Coordinates of C-alpha atoms in Angstrom, one line a residue:
X255 CA 0.0 0.0 0.0
X256 CA 1.4 3.4 -1.0
X257 CA 1.6 6.3 1.4
X258 CA -1.6 7.8 -0.2
X259 CA -3.8 4.7 -0.1
X260 CA -6.5 4.2 2.5
X261 CA -7.3 0.7 3.7
X262 CA -10.6 0.0 5.5
X263 CA -10.8 -2.9 7.9
X264 CA -13.0 -4.1 10.7
X265 CA -10.2 -4.4 13.2
X266 CA -6.7 -2.8 13.4
X267 CA -4.2 -4.3 15.8
X268 CA -1.3 -2.1 16.8
X269 CA 1.9 -4.0 17.6
X270 CA 3.2 -7.5 16.8
X271 CA 4.6 -8.7 20.1
X272 CA 2.9 -11.4 22.1
X273 CA -0.2 -9.2 22.6
X274 CA -0.6 -8.2 19.0
X275 CA 0.1 -11.7 17.5
X276 CA -2.1 -13.3 20.2
X277 CA -5.0 -10.9 19.2
X278 CA -4.5 -11.7 15.5
X279 CA -4.6 -15.4 16.2
X280 CA -7.8 -15.0 18.3
X281 CA -9.4 -12.9 15.5
X282 CA -8.8 -15.7 13.0
X283 CA -10.1 -18.4 15.3
X284 CA -13.2 -16.3 15.8
X285 CA -13.7 -16.1 12.1
X286 CA -12.6 -12.5 11.7
X287 CA -10.3 -12.2 8.8
X288 CA -10.8 -8.5 7.9
X289 CA -8.0 -7.1 10.0
X290 CA -4.5 -5.7 9.9
X291 CA -1.6 -5.7 12.3
X292 CA 0.2 -2.4 12.2
X293 CA 3.9 -2.7 13.2
X294 CA 6.4 0.2 13.2
X295 CA 9.4 -2.2 12.7
X296 CA 10.2 -4.4 9.8
X297 CA 9.9 -7.7 11.8
X298 CA 7.5 -9.1 14.3
X299 CA 8.5 -9.7 17.9
X300 CA 7.8 -6.6 20.0
X301 CA 10.1 -6.4 23.0
X302 CA 11.8 -9.6 22.0
X303 CA 12.8 -8.1 18.7
X304 CA 13.9 -4.8 20.3
X305 CA 15.9 -6.2 23.2
X306 CA 18.8 -8.0 21.7
X307 CA 21.4 -7.0 24.2
X308 CA 24.1 -9.6 25.3
X309 CA 22.6 -12.1 27.7
X310 CA 19.0 -11.2 27.0
X311 CA 16.7 -14.0 28.2
X312 CA 13.3 -14.4 29.9
X313 CA 12.9 -14.7 33.7
X314 CA 9.7 -16.8 33.3
X315 CA 10.0 -20.5 32.6
X316 CA 9.8 -21.2 28.8
X317 CA 6.9 -23.6 29.0
X318 CA 4.8 -21.0 30.8
X319 CA 6.0 -18.2 28.6
X320 CA 4.2 -19.4 25.5
X321 CA 0.7 -19.5 24.3
X322 CA -1.5 -22.4 25.5
X323 CA -2.8 -22.8 22.0
X324 CA 0.7 -23.0 20.5
X325 CA 2.9 -25.1 22.8
X326 CA 6.5 -25.4 22.0
X327 CA 8.0 -28.8 22.9
X328 CA 11.4 -27.8 21.7
X329 CA 12.4 -25.0 24.1
X330 CA 16.2 -25.5 24.5
X331 CA 16.4 -24.2 28.1
X332 CA 14.1 -23.9 31.1
X333 CA 14.6 -20.1 30.8
X334 CA 15.1 -19.5 27.1
X335 CA 17.0 -16.6 25.5
X336 CA 15.8 -13.8 23.3
X337 CA 16.7 -15.5 20.1
X338 CA 14.6 -18.5 20.7
X339 CA 11.6 -16.5 22.0
X340 CA 11.6 -14.3 18.8
X341 CA 11.9 -17.5 16.7
X342 CA 8.8 -18.8 18.6
X343 CA 6.9 -15.6 17.6
X344 CA 7.9 -16.1 14.0
X345 CA 6.6 -19.6 14.2
X346 CA 3.3 -18.4 15.7
X347 CA 3.0 -15.9 12.8
X348 CA 3.4 -18.7 10.2
X349 CA 1.5 -21.4 11.9
X350 CA -1.7 -19.3 12.1
X351 CA -1.3 -17.6 8.7
X352 CA -0.8 -14.1 10.0
X353 CA 1.6 -12.9 7.3
X354 CA -1.1 -11.5 4.9
X355 CA -2.4 -9.4 7.8
X356 CA 0.9 -7.8 8.7
X357 CA 1.6 -4.2 7.7
X358 CA 5.2 -3.7 8.6
X359 CA 7.0 -0.4 8.7
X360 CA 3.9 1.4 9.6
X361 CA 4.2 3.4 12.8
X362 CA 0.9 4.7 14.1
X363 CA 1.2 8.5 14.2
X364 CA -2.4 9.3 15.2
X365 CA -5.7 7.6 15.8
X366 CA -8.9 9.7 16.0
X367 CA -12.4 8.5 16.7
X368 CA -15.1 9.6 14.2
X369 CA -18.3 10.2 16.2
X370 CA -20.5 10.4 13.1
X371 CA -19.3 7.2 11.4
X372 CA -18.4 5.3 14.6
X373 CA -14.9 4.4 13.3
X374 CA -11.3 5.0 14.0
X375 CA -9.3 7.0 11.5
X376 CA -5.6 6.0 11.8
X377 CA -2.7 7.8 10.3
X378 CA 0.6 5.8 10.0
X379 CA 4.0 6.5 8.6
X380 CA 3.0 4.8 5.4
X381 CA -0.7 5.3 4.6
X382 CA -4.0 5.7 6.4
X383 CA -6.4 3.1 7.8
X384 CA -10.0 3.1 8.9
X385 CA -11.1 0.5 11.5
X386 CA -14.3 -0.2 13.4
X387 CA -12.3 -1.6 16.3
X388 CA -8.7 -0.9 17.4
X389 CA -6.7 -3.2 19.6
X390 CA -3.7 -1.5 21.1
X391 CA -1.0 -4.0 21.8
X392 CA 2.0 -1.7 21.9
X393 CA 3.0 -3.0 25.4
X394 CA 4.4 -1.2 28.3
X395 CA 8.0 -2.2 27.6
X396 CA 8.3 -0.8 24.1
X397 CA 9.5 2.8 24.4
X398 CA 12.8 3.2 26.3
X399 CA 13.3 5.9 28.9
X400 CA 16.6 7.7 29.0
X401 CA 17.1 10.2 31.8
X402 CA 18.1 13.8 30.9
X403 CA 21.6 13.7 32.2
X404 CA 23.6 17.0 32.0
X405 CA 26.6 16.7 29.8
X406 CA 25.3 13.7 27.8
X407 CA 25.2 15.5 24.5
X408 CA 28.7 16.9 25.0
X409 CA 30.0 13.4 25.9
X410 CA 28.7 12.1 22.6
X411 CA 30.2 15.1 20.7
X412 CA 33.5 14.1 22.1
X413 CA 33.1 10.6 20.7
X414 CA 31.6 8.9 23.7
X415 CA 29.0 6.2 22.9
X416 CA 25.5 6.2 24.4
X417 CA 22.6 3.8 24.0
X418 CA 19.7 2.1 25.8
X419 CA 19.6 -1.6 26.5
X420 CA 16.6 -1.9 24.2
X421 CA 18.4 -0.2 21.3
X422 CA 21.7 -2.1 21.6
X423 CA 24.4 -0.9 19.1
X424 CA 25.9 -4.2 17.9
X425 CA 28.3 -2.3 15.7
X426 CA 30.1 -0.8 18.7
X427 CA 32.8 -3.1 20.1
X428 CA 32.9 -2.9 23.9
X429 CA 36.2 -4.9 24.0
X430 CA 38.8 -3.0 26.0
X431 CA 36.4 -0.1 26.7
X432 CA 35.6 1.7 30.0
X433 CA 31.8 1.3 30.3
X434 CA 29.2 2.8 32.6
X435 CA 26.1 0.7 33.2
X436 CA 23.3 2.9 34.5
X437 CA 20.5 1.0 36.3
X438 CA 20.1 -2.3 38.1
X439 CA 16.9 -3.7 36.6
X440 CA 16.1 -6.9 34.8
X441 CA 18.1 -5.9 31.7
X442 CA 21.2 -4.6 33.6
X443 CA 21.7 -7.8 35.6
X444 CA 21.8 -9.8 32.4
X445 CA 24.1 -7.3 30.6
X446 CA 26.7 -7.0 33.4
X447 CA 27.8 -10.6 33.4
X448 CA 27.7 -10.8 29.6
X449 CA 30.0 -7.9 29.0
X450 CA 32.2 -7.9 32.1
X451 CA 34.8 -10.3 30.7
X452 CA 35.2 -8.2 27.5
X453 CA 35.4 -4.6 28.9
X454 CA 38.5 -3.0 30.4
X455 CA 36.5 -1.5 33.2
X456 CA 32.8 -1.7 34.1
X457 CA 31.3 0.9 36.5
X458 CA 27.7 0.1 37.7
X459 CA 25.7 3.1 38.8
X460 CA 23.2 1.7 41.2
X461 CA 20.5 4.0 42.5
X462 CA 18.7 1.2 44.3
X463 CA 20.0 -2.4 44.8
X464 CA 17.7 -5.1 43.5
X465 CA 16.8 -8.4 45.2
X466 CA 18.4 -11.2 43.1
X467 CA 17.4 -14.8 43.4
X468 CA 19.4 -17.7 41.9
X469 CA 18.4 -18.5 38.3
X470 CA 17.6 -22.2 38.2
X471 CA 18.3 -22.5 34.5
X472 CA 19.5 -25.6 32.6
X473 CA 19.4 -27.2 29.2
X474 CA 16.2 -29.2 28.5
X475 CA 17.3 -32.7 27.6
X476 CA 16.6 -34.4 24.3
X477 CA 14.5 -37.0 26.2
X478 CA 12.3 -34.2 27.7
X479 CA 11.8 -32.6 24.3
X480 CA 11.0 -36.0 22.7
X481 CA 8.5 -36.7 25.4
X482 CA 6.7 -33.3 24.9
X483 CA 6.6 -33.9 21.2
X484 CA 5.3 -37.4 21.3
X485 CA 3.0 -37.0 24.4
X486 CA 1.8 -33.4 24.3
X487 CA -0.1 -33.8 27.6
X488 CA 3.3 -34.0 29.3
X489 CA 4.1 -30.4 28.2
X490 CA 0.6 -29.3 29.3
X491 CA 1.2 -30.9 32.7
X492 CA 4.5 -29.2 33.0
X493 CA 3.0 -25.8 32.2
X494 CA 0.2 -26.5 34.7
X495 CA 2.6 -27.3 37.4
X496 CA 4.6 -24.1 36.8
X497 CA 1.4 -22.1 36.8
X498 CA 0.1 -23.7 40.0
X499 CA 3.3 -23.0 42.0
X500 CA 3.1 -19.3 41.0
X501 CA -0.6 -19.0 41.9
X502 CA 0.2 -20.3 45.4
X503 CA 2.8 -17.5 45.8
X504 CA 0.4 -14.7 45.0
X505 CA -1.1 -14.3 48.5
X506 CA 2.4 -13.4 49.9
X507 CA 2.7 -10.6 47.4
X508 CA -0.8 -9.3 47.8
X509 CA -1.9 -10.0 51.4
X510 CA 0.9 -11.1 53.6
X511 CA 4.2 -9.5 52.6
X512 CA 5.9 -10.6 55.8
X513 CA 5.8 -14.2 54.5
X514 CA 8.5 -13.1 52.0
X515 CA 11.2 -13.0 54.7
X516 CA 12.2 -16.6 53.9
X517 CA 12.6 -15.6 50.2
X518 CA 14.8 -12.7 51.4
X519 CA 17.1 -15.1 53.2
X520 CA 17.6 -17.2 50.0
X521 CA 18.4 -14.0 48.1
X522 CA 21.0 -13.0 50.8
X523 CA 22.6 -16.4 50.7
X524 CA 22.8 -16.1 46.9
X525 CA 24.7 -12.8 47.4
X526 CA 26.9 -14.1 50.2
X527 CA 28.1 -17.1 48.1
X528 CA 29.6 -14.8 45.4
X529 CA 30.4 -11.5 47.2
X530 CA 32.9 -12.0 50.0
X531 CA 33.7 -8.3 50.4
X532 CA 31.5 -7.0 53.3
X533 CA 31.6 -3.4 52.0
X534 CA 30.4 -4.5 48.5
X535 CA 27.7 -6.7 50.2
X536 CA 26.5 -3.7 52.1
X537 CA 26.1 -1.7 48.9
X538 CA 24.2 -4.6 47.2
X539 CA 21.8 -5.3 50.1
X540 CA 18.3 -3.7 49.6
X541 CA 16.6 -1.9 52.5
X542 CA 13.0 -2.7 51.3
X543 CA 10.9 -5.9 51.4
X544 CA 11.7 -8.3 48.6
X545 CA 9.0 -8.2 45.9
X546 CA 8.4 -4.5 46.3
X547 CA 10.4 -4.0 43.2
X548 CA 10.6 -6.7 40.6
X549 CA 12.5 -9.8 41.9
X550 CA 15.4 -10.6 39.5
X551 CA 16.9 -13.9 38.7
X552 CA 20.6 -14.4 38.1
X553 CA 23.3 -16.8 39.1
X554 CA 26.1 -14.8 37.5
X555 CA 25.3 -11.2 38.4
X556 CA 26.9 -11.2 41.8
X557 CA 30.0 -13.1 40.7
X558 CA 30.5 -10.5 37.9
X559 CA 30.3 -7.6 40.4
X560 CA 33.0 -9.2 42.5
X561 CA 35.5 -9.3 39.6
X562 CA 38.5 -6.9 39.9
X563 CA 37.5 -4.9 36.7
X564 CA 34.1 -3.9 38.1
X565 CA 33.2 -1.0 40.4
X566 CA 29.8 -0.4 42.0
X567 CA 28.8 3.1 42.8
X568 CA 25.8 3.1 45.1
X569 CA 24.2 6.2 43.5
X570 CA 22.6 7.2 40.3
X571 CA 24.4 9.0 37.5
X572 CA 23.9 12.7 37.8
X573 CA 26.1 14.2 35.1
X574 CA 28.9 13.8 32.7
X575 CA 31.9 16.1 32.9
X576 CA 33.8 15.4 29.6
X577 CA 34.5 11.7 29.9
X578 CA 33.9 11.5 33.6
X579 CA 30.6 10.0 34.7
X580 CA 29.7 11.5 38.0
X581 CA 27.2 10.2 40.6
X582 CA 25.5 11.9 43.5
X583 CA 28.1 12.8 46.1
X584 CA 30.5 14.2 43.6
X585 CA 34.2 13.9 43.1
X586 CA 36.4 12.7 45.9
X587 CA 33.7 10.5 47.3
X588 CA 34.1 7.5 45.0
X589 CA 31.3 8.7 42.8
X590 CA 32.9 9.1 39.4
X591 CA 34.5 7.1 36.7
X592 CA 36.3 7.7 33.4
X593 CA 34.2 6.1 30.6
X594 CA 34.1 5.6 26.9
X595 CA 30.5 4.4 26.7
X596 CA 27.3 4.8 28.7
X597 CA 24.7 2.1 28.6
X598 CA 21.3 2.9 30.0
X599 CA 19.3 0.1 31.6
X600 CA 16.7 2.6 32.8
X601 CA 13.5 1.1 31.8
X602 CA 10.5 2.2 29.7
X603 CA 7.6 4.6 29.6
X604 CA 5.2 2.3 31.4
X605 CA 2.7 4.6 33.2
X606 CA 3.0 7.3 30.5
X607 CA 2.9 5.2 27.3
X608 CA 3.6 7.4 24.2
X609 CA 0.8 5.9 22.2
X610 CA -1.7 7.6 24.6
X611 CA -0.6 11.0 23.2
X612 CA -1.6 9.9 19.7
X613 CA -5.1 8.7 20.4
X614 CA -8.0 11.1 20.4
X615 CA -11.3 9.8 21.7
X616 CA -15.0 10.7 21.4
X617 CA -14.7 13.9 23.5
X618 CA -11.8 15.3 21.5
X619 CA -9.2 14.7 24.1
X620 CA -6.2 12.3 24.0
X621 CA -5.9 9.2 26.0
X622 CA -2.9 10.8 27.8
X623 CA -5.2 13.7 28.8
X624 CA -7.9 11.3 30.0
X625 CA -5.2 9.5 32.1
X626 CA -3.4 12.6 33.4
X627 CA -4.3 11.6 37.0
X628 CA -3.3 8.0 36.4
X629 CA -4.1 5.2 33.9
X630 CA -7.4 3.4 34.5
X631 CA -9.6 1.2 32.4
X632 CA -12.4 -1.3 32.7
X633 CA -11.0 -4.8 33.4
X634 CA -7.6 -3.7 32.1
X635 CA -9.0 -3.3 28.6
X636 CA -11.4 -0.4 27.7
X637 CA -11.2 3.3 28.6
X638 CA -14.2 5.7 29.1
X639 CA -14.5 8.0 26.2
X640 CA -12.7 5.8 23.7
X641 CA -15.3 3.6 22.0
X642 CA -14.3 0.3 20.4
X643 CA -10.7 0.8 21.7
X644 CA -9.2 -2.1 23.6
X645 CA -5.7 -2.3 25.2
X646 CA -3.9 -5.6 25.6
X647 CA -1.7 -5.4 28.7
X648 CA -3.6 -2.3 29.8
X649 CA -3.7 -0.7 33.3
X650 CA -3.3 -3.1 36.2
X651 CA -2.8 -6.2 34.2
X652 CA 0.9 -6.7 34.9
X653 CA 2.3 -9.5 37.1
X654 CA 5.0 -9.6 39.7
X655 CA 5.6 -13.3 39.8
X656 CA 4.1 -15.1 36.8
X657 CA 3.8 -15.2 33.0
X658 CA 2.2 -12.2 31.2
X659 CA 1.0 -14.7 28.5
X660 CA -1.6 -15.9 31.0
X661 CA -3.0 -12.4 31.3
X662 CA -2.9 -11.8 27.6
X663 CA -4.9 -14.9 26.9
X664 CA -7.5 -13.8 29.4
X665 CA -7.7 -10.4 27.7
X666 CA -8.2 -12.3 24.4
X667 CA -11.2 -14.0 25.8
X668 CA -12.6 -10.6 26.7
X669 CA -11.8 -9.3 23.2
X670 CA -13.6 -12.3 21.5
X671 CA -16.7 -11.7 23.6
X672 CA -16.5 -7.9 22.9
X673 CA -16.7 -8.6 19.2
X674 CA -19.5 -11.1 19.6
X675 CA -21.5 -8.5 21.5
X676 CA -21.0 -6.0 18.7
X677 CA -22.2 -8.5 16.2
X678 CA -25.3 -9.3 18.2
X679 CA -26.2 -5.6 18.3
X680 CA -26.6 -5.6 14.5
X681 CA -26.0 -2.6 12.2
X682 CA -23.2 -0.1 12.9
X683 CA -22.6 0.1 16.6
X684 CA -19.9 0.8 19.1
X685 CA -19.4 0.1 22.8
X686 CA -17.9 2.6 25.2
X687 CA -17.4 1.8 28.9
X688 CA -19.4 3.9 31.4
X689 CA -17.2 6.2 33.5
X690 CA -19.1 4.8 36.6
X691 CA -18.1 1.2 35.7
X692 CA -14.4 2.2 35.1
X693 CA -14.4 4.1 38.4
X694 CA -15.9 1.2 40.3
X695 CA -13.5 -1.3 38.9
X696 CA -10.5 0.8 39.6
X697 CA -11.6 1.6 43.2
X698 CA -11.8 -2.1 43.8
X699 CA -8.3 -2.7 42.3
X700 CA -6.7 0.1 44.3
X701 CA -8.4 -0.9 47.5
X702 CA -6.8 -4.4 47.1
X703 CA -3.5 -2.8 46.2
X704 CA -3.0 -1.1 49.6
X705 CA -2.1 -4.4 51.3
X706 CA 0.3 -5.5 48.6
X707 CA 4.1 -5.6 48.9
X708 CA 4.3 -3.3 45.9
X709 CA 2.5 -0.6 47.8
X710 CA 3.6 -1.3 51.4
X711 CA 7.1 -2.8 50.9
X712 CA 9.0 0.5 51.3
X713 CA 10.4 1.1 47.9
X714 CA 9.8 3.3 44.8
X715 CA 9.4 1.3 41.6
X716 CA 8.4 1.6 38.0
X717 CA 5.1 0.0 39.0
X718 CA 4.0 3.3 40.5
X719 CA 2.9 6.4 38.6
X720 CA 3.8 10.0 39.3
X721 CA 1.0 10.1 42.0
X722 CA 2.4 7.0 43.8
X723 CA -0.5 4.8 42.6
X724 CA 0.2 1.3 41.3
X725 CA -1.5 1.4 37.9
X726 CA 0.6 -1.4 36.5
X727 CA 0.1 -4.6 38.4
X728 CA -2.8 -6.9 39.0
X729 CA -3.4 -7.5 42.8
X730 CA -4.6 -11.1 42.5
X731 CA -4.2 -14.4 40.9
X732 CA -4.3 -15.0 37.1
X733 CA -7.3 -17.3 37.7
X734 CA -9.2 -14.4 39.3
X735 CA -8.4 -12.2 36.3
X736 CA -9.5 -14.9 33.9
X737 CA -12.9 -15.1 35.7
X738 CA -13.2 -11.3 35.6
X739 CA -12.6 -11.1 31.9
X740 CA -14.5 -14.2 30.8
X741 CA -17.3 -12.2 29.2
X742 CA -18.4 -8.6 28.6
X743 CA -21.1 -7.3 30.8
X744 CA -23.2 -4.9 28.6
X745 CA -24.4 -3.2 31.8
X746 CA -21.0 -1.7 32.1
X747 CA -21.2 -0.2 28.6
X748 CA -23.1 2.3 26.6
X749 CA -24.1 1.3 23.1
X750 CA -23.5 3.9 20.4
X751 CA -25.2 3.9 17.1
X752 CA -25.0 6.1 14.0
X753 CA -27.0 9.3 14.6
X754 CA -28.4 8.0 17.9
X755 CA -27.2 6.7 21.2
X756 CA -28.9 4.0 23.2
X757 CA -28.3 3.3 26.8
X758 CA -28.4 -0.4 27.7
X759 CA -29.6 -0.8 31.3

């Protein structure tokens, strides 16, 4: 399609990661073939395409981090790497015939709801689309966040290298370089041990130490893979066991955080085995309850930090003076390092997703404006004032201890019933959630959130928005969420029709 063409479809899906491809598969299984998947990149894969840094792997077991409708008996490891996960998503694309629906290289620049025609008008970097329904599956981990560090531009002008973990520059050779790693999140603890043997010196700028548990990773044997291929129920049973264990853990995160003390002792033992220096151990020991921030998994992070060519500065990067990276505390206090490259592992725009600035709803305001006081939606999917717009991995659908694929599949159930409801209404119609229903749902979610370790564990995390509210995680089990999203309650919605509006009571 040329830049001037205009394609009309029933459904437009934005993004081709797990959420977008899962939605596409569900659409086809529901008999909906008039849809497109708009993807800004030239390949599918979402975050597993963008994050290709050294050591990149999943911290959820492979057999749980895959679709229930597309099991993979050939996972090579219990925690598989980025390359194998992206290959799995390519396989999903081919298995379910999604290639004809892909519109690659088309970044969504704007989406505006047409109140008269009850349709979305979508402008992309290569052409326009009109859709009755839009499914936003851009994901919360898609747009990197780089802090505004004074001196960063000048550092680059002097020849210094700067990039984010999700935009890794594979053409830049780190061998023999002095490298600053900024951040201690899930990406950083994989990058550090992967690059430590190659660099001349690695300086970790640690604003807050993470809790790190041992990573029980191993190669999956040929016998296991053969068994899962020949007897698929064994793979299903394995997935079910992994799911059940994590469901049993939920109450400790959401109701009884003190029960996590035992887990803390395991994490401390993991550190003590590798870090013998008491001063370094003190820097690496968190002061908040485990689970308040994301629990990280690694068996080689602490050993890497104990190597002689690694320094840990227990403060965030505040500025660059020429080639000197300076942390809070300033010169003379061990808070600086000469560097050739700065790698930011500083996370993503999670509670302020950029796509929200590009979406204009029925009232003429953007989704970002509607969410200025915090993201909220009905059952993690639909937002008041934005008819026929559904978000996959929307507000309060994240997890702190299990697989997001479980949540995505629950949202796909909700999507399927949403489309069935639209069909049953007949004619041209749209659904928009009542503000009262959205408010009631979010009050229940936030009331439950108060007891959780994420809210009461004594830390600041990317789970929280600018107002200190956790608009990211789900405060319950995945089974609870599945029940809550099994079907659409029309009593929570208004039905819109061309030239008239009905209220379903």
